[in-house]
């Protein structure tokens, strides 16, 4: 019993508990740069201006254009915005209508006699030439790739007589996000 009392007294007087916590963690971060560089037919021009017409009611015309991604960073969201230089040819009901298709390979043929030797994807069905079209599934979202596009413009049969032989210039601008923002 005396030994137990001595041990208890020693622990009370001189027993101090020590704890040393050491922890180290390292982390690394890297930052890289890149570029999104979209060009129409290797011209470096944005927006693209297409002269349409003259078109008479019931007529259509086609134009082939390539959209090249010469950058180093993929695009995850991309749209094509288009507007006319005047309101009459882009009237939603009687104005110029547009359809947009992509071919997996360069289009074959010229003028009204073009054909896709690969796989054709419809990006915009026949619609008024106002607004935007989603291009997020096109080849040009990938660096080094090209979207082979065919624009088909037509004047509806219902166009008024004053629309006979109307011409216009349409401007096409590519809008895109490198990647969507994230809350962190």
PDB file of C-alpha atoms in Angstrom:
ATOM      1  CA  UNK A   1       0.000   0.000   0.000  1.00  0.00           C
ATOM      2  CA  UNK A   2       2.886   2.341   0.700  1.00  0.00           C
ATOM      3  CA  UNK A   3       4.238   1.727  -2.785  1.00  0.00           C
ATOM      4  CA  UNK A   4       0.908   2.590  -4.337  1.00  0.00           C
ATOM      5  CA  UNK A   5       0.658   5.801  -2.336  1.00  0.00           C
ATOM      6  CA  UNK A   6       4.191   6.782  -3.342  1.00  0.00           C
ATOM      7  CA  UNK A   7       3.490   6.146  -6.985  1.00  0.00           C
ATOM      8  CA  UNK A   8       0.240   8.101  -6.875  1.00  0.00           C
ATOM      9  CA  UNK A   9       2.004  11.022  -5.139  1.00  0.00           C
ATOM     10  CA  UNK A  10       4.792  11.025  -7.715  1.00  0.00           C
ATOM     11  CA  UNK A  11       2.327  11.080 -10.560  1.00  0.00           C
ATOM     12  CA  UNK A  12       0.353  13.938  -9.023  1.00  0.00           C
ATOM     13  CA  UNK A  13       3.447  16.054  -8.343  1.00  0.00           C
ATOM     14  CA  UNK A  14       5.621  15.314 -11.330  1.00  0.00           C
ATOM     15  CA  UNK A  15       3.366  13.658 -13.841  1.00  0.00           C
ATOM     16  CA  UNK A  16       2.736  15.986 -16.725  1.00  0.00           C
ATOM     17  CA  UNK A  17       1.356  14.631 -19.922  1.00  0.00           C
ATOM     18  CA  UNK A  18       3.006  15.762 -23.130  1.00  0.00           C
ATOM     19  CA  UNK A  19       1.692  15.363 -26.599  1.00  0.00           C
ATOM     20  CA  UNK A  20       3.467  16.504 -29.706  1.00  0.00           C
ATOM     21  CA  UNK A  21       1.501  16.587 -32.911  1.00  0.00           C
ATOM     22  CA  UNK A  22       3.413  16.885 -36.101  1.00  0.00           C
ATOM     23  CA  UNK A  23       1.723  16.668 -39.424  1.00  0.00           C
ATOM     24  CA  UNK A  24       2.868  17.822 -42.798  1.00  0.00           C
ATOM     25  CA  UNK A  25       1.079  17.673 -46.082  1.00  0.00           C
ATOM     26  CA  UNK A  26       2.182  18.960 -49.420  1.00  0.00           C
ATOM     27  CA  UNK A  27       0.108  19.806 -52.405  1.00  0.00           C
ATOM     28  CA  UNK A  28       1.047  20.893 -55.867  1.00  0.00           C
ATOM     29  CA  UNK A  29      -0.840  22.924 -58.349  1.00  0.00           C
ATOM     30  CA  UNK A  30      -0.103  23.536 -61.969  1.00  0.00           C
ATOM     31  CA  UNK A  31      -1.405  26.227 -64.204  1.00  0.00           C
ATOM     32  CA  UNK A  32      -1.452  25.849 -67.953  1.00  0.00           C
ATOM     33  CA  UNK A  33      -2.555  28.226 -70.621  1.00  0.00           C
ATOM     34  CA  UNK A  34      -4.345  27.554 -73.841  1.00  0.00           C
ATOM     35  CA  UNK A  35      -6.367  29.262 -76.492  1.00  0.00           C
ATOM     36  CA  UNK A  36      -9.675  28.873 -78.256  1.00  0.00           C
ATOM     37  CA  UNK A  37      -9.139  30.023 -81.833  1.00  0.00           C
ATOM     38  CA  UNK A  38     -12.172  29.582 -84.105  1.00  0.00           C
ATOM     39  CA  UNK A  39     -11.863  30.761 -87.704  1.00  0.00           C
ATOM     40  CA  UNK A  40     -14.142  30.675 -90.738  1.00  0.00           C
ATOM     41  CA  UNK A  41     -12.378  29.037 -93.697  1.00  0.00           C
ATOM     42  CA  UNK A  42      -8.928  29.914 -92.296  1.00  0.00           C
ATOM     43  CA  UNK A  43      -9.626  33.614 -92.869  1.00  0.00           C
ATOM     44  CA  UNK A  44      -9.292  34.687 -89.252  1.00  0.00           C
ATOM     45  CA  UNK A  45     -12.492  36.673 -89.737  1.00  0.00           C
ATOM     46  CA  UNK A  46     -15.242  36.765 -87.148  1.00  0.00           C
ATOM     47  CA  UNK A  47     -18.122  37.342 -87.723  1.00  0.00           C
ATOM     48  CA  UNK A  48     -18.733  35.619 -91.028  1.00  0.00           C
ATOM     49  CA  UNK A  49     -20.729  37.703 -93.528  1.00  0.00           C
ATOM     50  CA  UNK A  50     -22.626  35.806 -96.241  1.00  0.00           C
ATOM     51  CA  UNK A  51     -24.280  37.570 -99.171  1.00  0.00           C
ATOM     52  CA  UNK A  52     -27.638  35.893 -99.883  1.00  0.00           C
ATOM     53  CA  UNK A  53     -29.635  36.411-103.042  1.00  0.00           C
ATOM     54  CA  UNK A  54     -31.172  37.519-105.115  1.00  0.00           C
ATOM     55  CA  UNK A  55     -33.843  35.028-104.077  1.00  0.00           C
ATOM     56  CA  UNK A  56     -37.368  34.810-105.421  1.00  0.00           C
ATOM     57  CA  UNK A  57     -40.269  33.100-103.596  1.00  0.00           C
ATOM     58  CA  UNK A  58     -39.781  29.328-103.728  1.00  0.00           C
ATOM     59  CA  UNK A  59     -36.035  29.523-104.522  1.00  0.00           C
ATOM     60  CA  UNK A  60     -33.111  28.332-102.421  1.00  0.00           C
ATOM     61  CA  UNK A  61     -29.331  28.553-102.448  1.00  0.00           C
ATOM     62  CA  UNK A  62     -26.545  26.736-100.611  1.00  0.00           C
ATOM     63  CA  UNK A  63     -23.235  27.931 -99.210  1.00  0.00           C
ATOM     64  CA  UNK A  64     -20.437  25.734 -97.879  1.00  0.00           C
ATOM     65  CA  UNK A  65     -18.301  27.071 -95.041  1.00  0.00           C
ATOM     66  CA  UNK A  66     -15.709  25.501 -92.747  1.00  0.00           C
ATOM     67  CA  UNK A  67     -15.364  26.425 -89.084  1.00  0.00           C
ATOM     68  CA  UNK A  68     -11.841  25.571 -87.920  1.00  0.00           C
ATOM     69  CA  UNK A  69     -10.660  25.259 -84.307  1.00  0.00           C
ATOM     70  CA  UNK A  70      -6.981  26.196 -84.456  1.00  0.00           C
ATOM     71  CA  UNK A  71      -6.611  26.605 -80.693  1.00  0.00           C
ATOM     72  CA  UNK A  72      -5.375  24.263 -77.980  1.00  0.00           C
ATOM     73  CA  UNK A  73      -8.333  24.167 -75.570  1.00  0.00           C
ATOM     74  CA  UNK A  74     -11.646  22.344 -76.213  1.00  0.00           C
ATOM     75  CA  UNK A  75     -14.929  24.265 -76.262  1.00  0.00           C
ATOM     76  CA  UNK A  76     -17.722  22.705 -74.211  1.00  0.00           C
ATOM     77  CA  UNK A  77     -20.570  25.054 -75.130  1.00  0.00           C
ATOM     78  CA  UNK A  78     -20.823  26.711 -78.535  1.00  0.00           C
ATOM     79  CA  UNK A  79     -23.606  28.537 -80.390  1.00  0.00           C
ATOM     80  CA  UNK A  80     -23.973  30.249 -83.721  1.00  0.00           C
ATOM     81  CA  UNK A  81     -25.748  33.617 -83.536  1.00  0.00           C
ATOM     82  CA  UNK A  82     -27.044  35.183 -86.738  1.00  0.00           C
ATOM     83  CA  UNK A  83     -28.634  38.423 -87.770  1.00  0.00           C
ATOM     84  CA  UNK A  84     -29.583  40.119 -90.999  1.00  0.00           C
ATOM     85  CA  UNK A  85     -28.509  43.558 -92.081  1.00  0.00           C
ATOM     86  CA  UNK A  86     -32.132  44.558 -92.655  1.00  0.00           C
ATOM     87  CA  UNK A  87     -35.460  43.369 -91.256  1.00  0.00           C
ATOM     88  CA  UNK A  88     -37.431  42.448 -94.399  1.00  0.00           C
ATOM     89  CA  UNK A  89     -35.368  39.392 -95.478  1.00  0.00           C
ATOM     90  CA  UNK A  90     -35.260  38.074 -91.896  1.00  0.00           C
ATOM     91  CA  UNK A  91     -38.997  38.404 -91.196  1.00  0.00           C
ATOM     92  CA  UNK A  92     -39.923  35.221 -89.242  1.00  0.00           C
ATOM     93  CA  UNK A  93     -42.918  34.328 -91.428  1.00  0.00           C
ATOM     94  CA  UNK A  94     -42.065  35.506 -94.954  1.00  0.00           C
ATOM     95  CA  UNK A  95     -38.344  36.217 -94.710  1.00  0.00           C
ATOM     96  CA  UNK A  96     -35.377  34.081 -95.633  1.00  0.00           C
ATOM     97  CA  UNK A  97     -35.351  30.674 -93.980  1.00  0.00           C
ATOM     98  CA  UNK A  98     -32.181  28.764 -93.137  1.00  0.00           C
ATOM     99  CA  UNK A  99     -31.223  25.139 -92.583  1.00  0.00           C
ATOM    100  CA  UNK A 100     -27.775  24.168 -91.285  1.00  0.00           C
ATOM    101  CA  UNK A 101     -26.072  20.800 -91.644  1.00  0.00           C
ATOM    102  CA  UNK A 102     -22.634  19.437 -90.799  1.00  0.00           C
ATOM    103  CA  UNK A 103     -20.809  16.739 -92.767  1.00  0.00           C
ATOM    104  CA  UNK A 104     -18.196  14.542 -91.103  1.00  0.00           C
ATOM    105  CA  UNK A 105     -16.041  14.955 -94.243  1.00  0.00           C
ATOM    106  CA  UNK A 106     -15.639  17.920 -96.617  1.00  0.00           C
ATOM    107  CA  UNK A 107     -18.741  18.438 -98.768  1.00  0.00           C
ATOM    108  CA  UNK A 108     -18.498  17.225-102.365  1.00  0.00           C
ATOM    109  CA  UNK A 109     -19.811  19.230-105.314  1.00  0.00           C
ATOM    110  CA  UNK A 110     -20.522  22.899-105.873  1.00  0.00           C
ATOM    111  CA  UNK A 111     -23.471  25.257-106.051  1.00  0.00           C
ATOM    112  CA  UNK A 112     -26.811  23.522-105.638  1.00  0.00           C
ATOM    113  CA  UNK A 113     -25.274  20.108-106.265  1.00  0.00           C
ATOM    114  CA  UNK A 114     -23.494  19.348-102.998  1.00  0.00           C
ATOM    115  CA  UNK A 115     -23.514  16.027-101.202  1.00  0.00           C
ATOM    116  CA  UNK A 116     -21.989  14.715 -97.997  1.00  0.00           C
ATOM    117  CA  UNK A 117     -19.650  11.747 -98.591  1.00  0.00           C
ATOM    118  CA  UNK A 118     -19.712  10.993 -94.845  1.00  0.00           C
ATOM    119  CA  UNK A 119     -22.299  11.367 -92.095  1.00  0.00           C
ATOM    120  CA  UNK A 120     -24.698  14.326 -92.208  1.00  0.00           C
ATOM    121  CA  UNK A 121     -25.949  15.893 -88.981  1.00  0.00           C
ATOM    122  CA  UNK A 122     -28.780  18.453 -89.002  1.00  0.00           C
ATOM    123  CA  UNK A 123     -27.855  21.323 -86.677  1.00  0.00           C
ATOM    124  CA  UNK A 124     -30.820  23.585 -87.476  1.00  0.00           C
ATOM    125  CA  UNK A 125     -33.888  22.521 -89.432  1.00  0.00           C
ATOM    126  CA  UNK A 126     -35.493  24.995 -91.823  1.00  0.00           C
ATOM    127  CA  UNK A 127     -36.185  28.075 -89.671  1.00  0.00           C
ATOM    128  CA  UNK A 128     -36.221  31.889 -89.792  1.00  0.00           C
ATOM    129  CA  UNK A 129     -32.786  33.497 -89.937  1.00  0.00           C
ATOM    130  CA  UNK A 130     -32.911  35.035 -86.469  1.00  0.00           C
ATOM    131  CA  UNK A 131     -31.607  33.775 -83.158  1.00  0.00           C
ATOM    132  CA  UNK A 132     -29.051  31.124 -82.295  1.00  0.00           C
ATOM    133  CA  UNK A 133     -28.230  27.513 -83.094  1.00  0.00           C
ATOM    134  CA  UNK A 134     -26.402  25.104 -80.782  1.00  0.00           C
ATOM    135  CA  UNK A 135     -23.045  23.929 -82.155  1.00  0.00           C
ATOM    136  CA  UNK A 136     -21.879  22.029 -79.049  1.00  0.00           C
ATOM    137  CA  UNK A 137     -21.916  18.693 -80.906  1.00  0.00           C
ATOM    138  CA  UNK A 138     -19.886  19.866 -83.908  1.00  0.00           C
ATOM    139  CA  UNK A 139     -16.341  18.842 -84.708  1.00  0.00           C
ATOM    140  CA  UNK A 140     -14.990  22.384 -84.173  1.00  0.00           C
ATOM    141  CA  UNK A 141     -15.360  22.043 -80.398  1.00  0.00           C
ATOM    142  CA  UNK A 142     -12.151  19.967 -80.500  1.00  0.00           C
ATOM    143  CA  UNK A 143      -8.750  21.617 -81.052  1.00  0.00           C
ATOM    144  CA  UNK A 144      -7.418  20.949 -84.541  1.00  0.00           C
ATOM    145  CA  UNK A 145     -10.815  19.883 -85.904  1.00  0.00           C
ATOM    146  CA  UNK A 146     -12.995  21.388 -88.638  1.00  0.00           C
ATOM    147  CA  UNK A 147     -16.774  21.571 -88.908  1.00  0.00           C
ATOM    148  CA  UNK A 148     -17.819  21.241 -92.561  1.00  0.00           C
ATOM    149  CA  UNK A 149     -21.052  23.241 -92.684  1.00  0.00           C
ATOM    150  CA  UNK A 150     -23.704  23.661 -95.368  1.00  0.00           C
ATOM    151  CA  UNK A 151     -26.088  26.587 -95.103  1.00  0.00           C
ATOM    152  CA  UNK A 152     -29.277  26.308 -97.171  1.00  0.00           C
ATOM    153  CA  UNK A 153     -31.178  29.576 -97.534  1.00  0.00           C
ATOM    154  CA  UNK A 154     -34.639  29.726 -99.088  1.00  0.00           C
ATOM    155  CA  UNK A 155     -37.385  32.251 -99.706  1.00  0.00           C
ATOM    156  CA  UNK A 156     -40.845  30.860 -98.767  1.00  0.00           C
ATOM    157  CA  UNK A 157     -43.539  30.632-101.427  1.00  0.00           C
ATOM    158  CA  UNK A 158     -45.644  32.892 -99.185  1.00  0.00           C
ATOM    159  CA  UNK A 159     -43.210  35.820 -99.506  1.00  0.00           C
ATOM    160  CA  UNK A 160     -44.899  39.027-100.701  1.00  0.00           C
ATOM    161  CA  UNK A 161     -44.361  40.272-104.257  1.00  0.00           C
ATOM    162  CA  UNK A 162     -42.092  43.077-103.012  1.00  0.00           C
ATOM    163  CA  UNK A 163     -39.681  40.309-101.896  1.00  0.00           C
ATOM    164  CA  UNK A 164     -39.021  39.369-105.531  1.00  0.00           C
ATOM    165  CA  UNK A 165     -35.247  39.174-106.076  1.00  0.00           C
ATOM    166  CA  UNK A 166     -34.366  40.348-102.560  1.00  0.00           C
ATOM    167  CA  UNK A 167     -30.745  40.168-101.435  1.00  0.00           C
ATOM    168  CA  UNK A 168     -29.280  40.589 -97.974  1.00  0.00           C
ATOM    169  CA  UNK A 169     -26.117  40.036 -96.005  1.00  0.00           C
ATOM    170  CA  UNK A 170     -26.300  37.730 -93.002  1.00  0.00           C
ATOM    171  CA  UNK A 171     -23.707  37.832 -90.228  1.00  0.00           C
ATOM    172  CA  UNK A 172     -22.758  34.729 -88.242  1.00  0.00           C
ATOM    173  CA  UNK A 173     -20.922  34.932 -84.928  1.00  0.00           C
ATOM    174  CA  UNK A 174     -19.664  31.983 -82.882  1.00  0.00           C
ATOM    175  CA  UNK A 175     -20.288  32.228 -79.141  1.00  0.00           C
ATOM    176  CA  UNK A 176     -18.729  29.741 -76.792  1.00  0.00           C
ATOM    177  CA  UNK A 177     -17.443  28.770 -73.390  1.00  0.00           C
ATOM    178  CA  UNK A 178     -14.169  27.050 -72.851  1.00  0.00           C
ATOM    179  CA  UNK A 179     -15.875  25.310 -69.954  1.00  0.00           C
ATOM    180  CA  UNK A 180     -18.847  26.161 -67.756  1.00  0.00           C
ATOM    181  CA  UNK A 181     -18.114  27.949 -64.497  1.00  0.00           C
ATOM    182  CA  UNK A 182     -18.062  26.038 -61.242  1.00  0.00           C
ATOM    183  CA  UNK A 183     -18.781  27.219 -57.746  1.00  0.00           C
ATOM    184  CA  UNK A 184     -15.831  26.500 -55.510  1.00  0.00           C
TER     185      UNK A 184
END
